[in-house]
Coordinates of C-alpha atoms and ligand atoms in Angstrom, one line a residue:
X6 CA 0.8 18.7 -17.5
X7 CA -2.0 17.1 -15.7
X8 CA -0.8 16.4 -12.5
X9 CA -1.6 13.6 -10.0
X10 CA -1.5 13.3 -6.1
X11 CA -1.2 9.4 -5.8
X12 CA -1.2 8.0 -2.1
X13 CA 0.3 5.1 -0.4
X14 CA -1.7 2.3 0.3
X15 CA -1.7 -0.4 3.2
X16 CA -2.5 -4.3 1.7
X17 CA -4.0 -6.8 4.0
X18 CA -3.7 -5.3 7.5
X19 CA -3.0 -8.8 8.6
X20 CA -6.5 -10.4 8.3
X21 CA -7.3 -10.1 5.1
X22 CA -4.4 -11.1 3.0
X23 CA -5.1 -10.2 -0.9
X24 CA -8.2 -8.5 0.0
X25 CA -8.0 -5.7 2.4
X26 CA -6.7 -2.4 1.5
X27 CA -6.3 1.2 3.0
X28 CA -5.1 4.7 1.5
X29 CA -3.1 6.3 3.9
X30 CA -2.9 10.2 3.8
X31 CA 0.7 10.5 3.8
X32 CA 3.1 9.5 1.9
X33 CA 2.8 9.9 -1.7
X34 CA 3.7 10.2 -5.3
X35 CA 3.1 12.7 -7.7
X36 CA 2.4 11.5 -11.5
X37 CA 2.4 14.1 -14.3
X38 CA 1.1 13.4 -18.0
X39 CA 0.9 15.4 -21.4
X40 CA 0.2 13.6 -24.6
X41 CA 2.9 12.2 -26.7
X42 CA 3.7 10.1 -29.6
X43 CA 5.0 7.2 -27.9
X44 CA 5.1 6.6 -23.5
X45 CA 8.4 7.7 -22.0
X46 CA 9.2 7.8 -18.2
X47 CA 10.7 10.3 -16.3
X48 CA 11.7 9.2 -12.5
X49 CA 12.4 11.1 -9.5
X50 CA 12.3 11.0 -6.0
X51 CA 12.5 8.2 -3.2
X52 CA 14.4 5.4 -4.4
X53 CA 14.2 6.3 -7.9
X54 CA 17.7 4.9 -9.1
X55 CA 15.7 1.6 -8.7
X56 CA 13.1 1.9 -10.9
X57 CA 12.9 1.4 -14.2
X58 CA 12.1 4.0 -16.5
X59 CA 11.5 1.8 -19.5
X60 CA 8.0 1.7 -20.4
X61 CA 7.6 -1.9 -20.5
X62 CA 8.9 -2.2 -17.1
X63 CA 7.3 0.6 -15.0
X64 CA 3.8 -0.2 -14.1
X65 CA 2.8 3.2 -15.5
X66 CA 4.0 2.2 -18.6
X67 CA 1.4 -0.7 -18.4
X68 CA -1.3 1.3 -17.8
X69 CA -0.3 3.6 -20.6
X70 CA -0.6 0.4 -22.9
X71 CA -3.4 -0.6 -21.2
X72 CA -5.3 2.4 -21.5
X73 CA -3.9 3.2 -25.4
X74 CA -3.1 6.5 -24.1
X75 CA 1.1 6.9 -24.9
X76 CA 1.7 9.7 -22.7
X77 CA 5.3 11.9 -21.7
X78 CA 5.0 10.8 -18.1
X79 CA 7.0 12.1 -15.3
X80 CA 6.8 10.2 -11.6
X81 CA 8.3 12.0 -8.4
X82 CA 8.0 9.4 -5.7
X83 CA 7.1 9.6 -2.3
X84 CA 6.5 6.2 -1.6
X85 CA 9.9 4.2 -1.8
X86 CA 9.9 0.7 -3.6
X87 CA 9.6 -2.4 -2.3
X88 CA 8.3 -0.9 0.9
X89 CA 5.2 -2.7 1.4
X90 CA 3.3 0.4 1.5
X91 CA 1.9 0.3 -2.4
X92 CA 4.7 2.0 -4.0
X93 CA 3.7 1.0 -7.4
X94 CA 0.7 0.9 -6.8
X95 CA 0.9 4.2 -6.2
X96 CA 2.6 5.1 -10.4
X97 CA -0.3 3.0 -11.4
X98 CA -3.3 4.0 -10.1
X99 CA -1.8 7.6 -10.2
X100 CA -0.9 7.0 -13.9
X101 CA -4.4 5.6 -14.4
X102 CA -6.6 8.2 -13.6
X103 CA -4.5 11.1 -15.4
X104 CA -4.3 9.3 -18.3
X105 CA -8.1 8.8 -18.0
X106 CA -8.9 12.4 -17.8
X107 CA -5.7 13.2 -20.4
X108 CA -7.3 11.0 -23.0
X109 CA -11.3 11.8 -21.9
X110 CA -11.6 7.7 -22.0
X111 CA -14.4 8.5 -19.4
X112 CA -13.8 5.3 -17.0
X113 CA -15.0 5.5 -13.3
X114 CA -12.4 4.9 -10.5
X115 CA -13.7 1.8 -10.1
X116 CA -13.8 0.6 -13.6
X117 CA -10.1 2.3 -13.5
X118 CA -8.7 -0.4 -10.7
X119 CA -8.1 -3.8 -12.8
X120 CA -6.5 -1.0 -15.5
X121 CA -4.1 -0.2 -12.8
X122 CA -3.4 -3.7 -11.6
X123 CA -2.3 -4.5 -15.0
X124 CA 0.6 -2.4 -13.3
X125 CA 1.0 -4.8 -10.5
X126 CA 0.9 -7.8 -12.3
X127 CA 3.6 -6.5 -14.4
X128 CA 6.2 -6.1 -10.8
X129 CA 4.4 -9.0 -8.4
X130 CA 3.5 -11.5 -11.0
X131 CA 0.1 -11.1 -10.4
X132 CA -2.6 -8.6 -11.4
X133 CA -3.8 -8.4 -7.2
X134 CA -6.1 -5.6 -6.4
X135 CA -5.8 -4.9 -3.0
X136 CA -3.4 -1.7 -3.6
X137 CA -4.8 0.0 -6.6
X138 CA -8.1 -0.2 -5.1
X139 CA -7.4 2.2 -2.1
X140 CA -5.2 3.8 -3.5
X141 CA -8.2 5.1 -6.6
X142 CA -11.0 5.0 -4.1
X143 CA -10.0 6.3 -1.1
X144 CA -10.8 5.0 2.7
X145 CA -10.7 0.7 3.5
X146 CA -11.6 -1.1 0.8
X147 CA -12.5 -5.5 0.3
X148 CA -11.5 -6.5 -3.1
X149 CA -12.8 -9.8 -3.5
X150 CA -13.6 -12.0 -7.0
X151 CA -17.4 -10.2 -7.1
X152 CA -15.4 -6.7 -6.9
X153 CA -14.4 -4.1 -4.9
X154 CA -16.7 -2.7 -2.0
X155 CA -15.7 0.8 0.2
X156 CA -15.4 2.2 3.7
X157 CA -14.8 5.4 4.2
X158 CA -13.3 5.1 7.7
X159 CA -10.5 7.2 9.0
X160 CA -8.3 5.3 11.3
X161 CA -4.8 6.9 12.7
X162 CA -1.9 4.9 12.2
X163 CA 1.8 5.3 12.1
X164 CA 3.8 3.3 9.7
X165 CA 7.4 2.7 10.0
X166 CA 9.3 2.4 7.1
X167 CA 12.9 0.2 8.0
X168 CA 16.3 0.2 6.0
X169 CA 15.3 -3.2 4.7
X170 CA 14.0 -4.1 1.0
X171 CA 11.5 -6.5 0.7
X172 CA 10.3 -7.4 -2.3
X173 CA 6.7 -8.2 -3.0
X174 CA 7.8 -10.9 -5.4
X175 CA 10.5 -12.1 -3.0
X176 CA 7.9 -12.0 0.0
X177 CA 4.8 -13.8 -1.9
X178 CA 7.1 -17.1 -1.8
X179 CA 7.1 -17.4 1.9
X180 CA 3.4 -17.3 2.0
X181 CA 2.2 -20.8 3.5
X182 CA 0.3 -23.1 1.0
X183 CA -2.0 -24.5 3.5
X184 CA -3.6 -23.5 7.3
X185 CA -4.9 -25.3 10.0
X186 CA -8.0 -25.0 10.4
X187 CA -8.4 -23.4 13.6
X188 CA -6.0 -20.5 12.3
X189 CA -9.1 -19.8 9.5
X190 CA -11.8 -19.3 12.0
X191 CA -9.3 -17.5 13.8
X192 CA -8.5 -15.2 10.9
X193 CA -12.2 -15.0 9.8
X194 CA -13.1 -13.7 13.1
X195 CA -10.1 -11.1 13.3
X196 CA -11.0 -10.2 9.3
X197 CA -14.9 -9.7 10.1
X198 CA -13.9 -7.6 13.6
X199 CA -11.6 -5.6 11.3
X200 CA -14.5 -4.8 9.1
X201 CA -16.7 -3.6 11.6
X202 CA -14.4 -1.7 13.0
X203 CA -13.7 0.5 9.9
X204 CA -17.6 1.2 9.6
X205 CA -17.3 2.3 13.3
X206 CA -14.5 4.1 12.9
X207 CA -13.1 2.5 16.2
X208 CA -9.4 2.0 16.3
X209 CA -9.8 -0.9 19.2
X210 CA -11.6 -3.0 17.0
X211 CA -9.7 -2.1 14.5
X212 CA -6.3 -3.5 16.1
X213 CA -7.7 -6.7 17.0
X214 CA -8.6 -7.1 13.8
X215 CA -5.2 -6.8 12.8
X216 CA -4.0 -10.2 14.1
X217 CA -3.7 -12.5 11.5
X218 CA -1.5 -16.3 12.6
X219 CA -1.1 -17.4 8.8
X220 CA 0.9 -15.1 6.4
X221 CA 2.2 -12.4 8.5
X222 CA 4.5 -14.7 10.9
X223 CA 6.0 -16.2 7.7
X224 CA 6.4 -12.5 6.6
X225 CA 7.8 -11.1 9.7
X226 CA 11.0 -13.4 9.6
X227 CA 12.4 -11.0 7.1
X228 CA 12.2 -8.0 8.8
X229 CA 14.5 -8.0 11.5
X230 CA 13.5 -6.5 14.4
X231 CA 10.3 -6.8 13.7
X232 CA 9.2 -8.6 17.2
X233 CA 10.7 -5.6 19.1
X234 CA 8.6 -3.5 17.0
X235 CA 5.4 -5.0 17.6
X236 CA 5.9 -5.1 21.2
X237 CA 7.3 -1.6 21.9
X238 CA 4.4 -0.1 19.6
X239 CA 1.8 -2.1 21.6
X240 CA 3.3 -1.0 24.7
X241 CA 3.6 2.4 23.8
X242 CA -0.5 1.9 22.9
X243 CA -0.9 1.2 19.8
X244 CA -4.3 -1.2 19.3
X245 CA -2.9 -3.6 16.8
X246 CA 0.0 -4.2 14.8
X247 CA 0.8 -6.0 11.9
X248 CA 3.4 -5.9 8.6
X249 CA 2.3 -3.6 6.0
X250 CA 1.5 -5.0 2.5
X251 CA 4.2 -7.8 1.8
X252 CA 6.6 -6.0 4.0
X253 CA 9.0 -4.5 5.2
X254 CA 7.1 -1.4 6.6
X255 CA 5.5 -2.4 9.7
X256 CA 1.7 -0.7 10.3
X257 CA 0.3 0.5 13.8
X258 CA -3.3 1.3 14.1
X259 CA -4.2 3.1 17.4
X260 CA -5.5 6.4 18.8
X261 CA -4.8 10.5 17.4
X262 CA -3.3 11.0 21.3
X263 CA -0.5 7.9 21.0
X264 CA 0.6 8.4 17.4
X265 CA 3.6 10.5 18.2
X266 CA 4.3 8.5 21.0
X267 CA 4.2 5.1 19.0
X268 CA 6.4 6.4 16.1
X269 CA 9.0 6.9 18.7
X270 CA 9.1 3.5 20.5
X271 CA 8.9 2.1 16.8
X272 CA 12.0 4.4 15.3
X273 CA 13.9 3.2 18.5
X274 CA 13.3 -0.3 18.8
X275 CA 14.1 -0.6 15.0
X276 CA 17.5 1.2 16.0
X277 CA 17.9 -0.9 19.0
X278 CA 17.9 -4.2 16.0
X279 CA 20.4 -2.2 14.8
X280 CA 18.5 -1.1 11.7
X281 CA 17.7 2.5 10.4
X282 CA 14.0 3.8 10.0
X283 CA 11.5 6.0 9.1
X284 CA 8.4 6.5 10.8
X285 CA 5.0 8.4 8.9
X286 CA 2.6 9.9 11.5
X287 CA -0.7 9.5 9.2
X288 CA -4.6 8.1 9.0
X289 CA -6.9 6.2 6.6
X290 CA -7.3 8.9 3.7
X291 CA -8.5 9.8 0.4
X292 CA -7.7 8.1 -3.5
X293 CA -5.5 9.7 -5.7
X294 CA -6.6 13.5 -6.7
X295 CA -6.1 15.4 -9.6
X296 CA -4.2 18.9 -9.3
Ligands
ADP317 N1 6.2 3.1 -11.0 C1 7.1 2.6 -10.2 N2 7.0 2.4 -9.1 C2 7.7 2.0 -8.3 N3 8.3 0.7 -8.0 C3 8.2 0.2 -9.7 C4 7.5 1.4 -10.6 N4 7.2 0.4 -11.9 C5 8.0 -0.1 -11.3 N5 8.4 -1.0 -10.0 C6 9.2 -2.1 -9.4 O1 7.9 -2.6 -8.4 C7 9.2 -2.8 -7.8 C8 8.5 -2.7 -6.7 O2 7.0 -3.0 -6.8 P1 7.1 -3.6 -4.9 O3 8.3 -4.9 -4.6 O4 5.4 -4.4 -4.9 O5 7.2 -3.1 -3.8 P2 5.9 -1.8 -2.8 O6 5.3 -3.1 -2.0 O7 6.7 -0.8 -2.5 O8 4.9 -1.9 -4.3 C9 10.6 -2.8 -7.8 O9 11.1 -3.9 -8.6 C10 10.2 -1.5 -8.8 O10 11.2 -1.4 -9.5
LIG318 N1 -1.3 -8.8 -0.5 C1 0.1 -8.5 -1.2 C2 0.0 -6.7 -1.3 C3 1.2 -6.7 -1.7 O1 1.4 -5.1 -1.2 P1 2.8 -4.4 -1.3 O2 2.6 -2.6 -0.9 O3 4.1 -4.8 -0.5 O4 2.9 -4.1 -2.9 C4 0.9 -9.2 -0.7 O5 0.5 -9.1 0.2 O6 1.3 -9.8 -1.4

């Protein structure tokens, strides 16, 4: 079987709603494929009991259909679904890279981004590319209508995942329809700062660019303990904290030397709020890899 490791990703990063994304060094899904007459999917790993194996309902199945590449697909989930860590995107990106190779389709990673986004459309209702782009290309990505831009960055991160389920579909319903112009101005400034910080590999600039007054406050309300966890991470040295993707994951940018303390502070704060959680000490990393 051909094996691909496909990373978790964090979309939005606060100021870049539906545009920014970053590949995480860990966790990751492992996708295995072999040619077959028709597509079948077998799921194991974190939260796999909540993921349909029916190819018509699984993001990897949507990708097999889009590539006209029927296969026996086995997915070992390292990225729990409904996490805000691009779980559905990891499987879609992994399947896209694996099936492209298996069937010798010859598509570049950039060309595979819209293919993998077909999988995202299946579960979130929209083919947004902000998770599948970094899952395929790695680094920090800017997914706009004009195409995807990639920046090679390696910012240390802590992602804390509470034992709460928030589906992307539900979290998109709370996004406000309108925004005050001063909030838009602030967000544009933050997004520019974050992008510059990625180019410079500067955790301070990236962290302060993660503030967002438009989408994040509405989503934070879906996460018990969010304000306390954010405060605790900042007090422990995080340079910026926001909701990861659509949540409930919470992501902190930081310097490497502060990572362990921040992870502990976030875990404790969730615990104080009566919520179990786990923390990943990670960084911005590579896209999916063929093994
Ligand atoms: N291969 C897959 N991996 C993860 N989730 C999948 C997959 N295929 C379908 N899904 C469904 O997608 C939803 C999770 O996606 P989403 O809400 O976007 O979470 P996340 O933020 O973790 O990507 C769940 O309803 C899950 O059953
Ligand atoms: N831009 C999307 C990203 C969703 O990411 P996920 O990891 O929660 O699937 C959004 O914010 O809705």
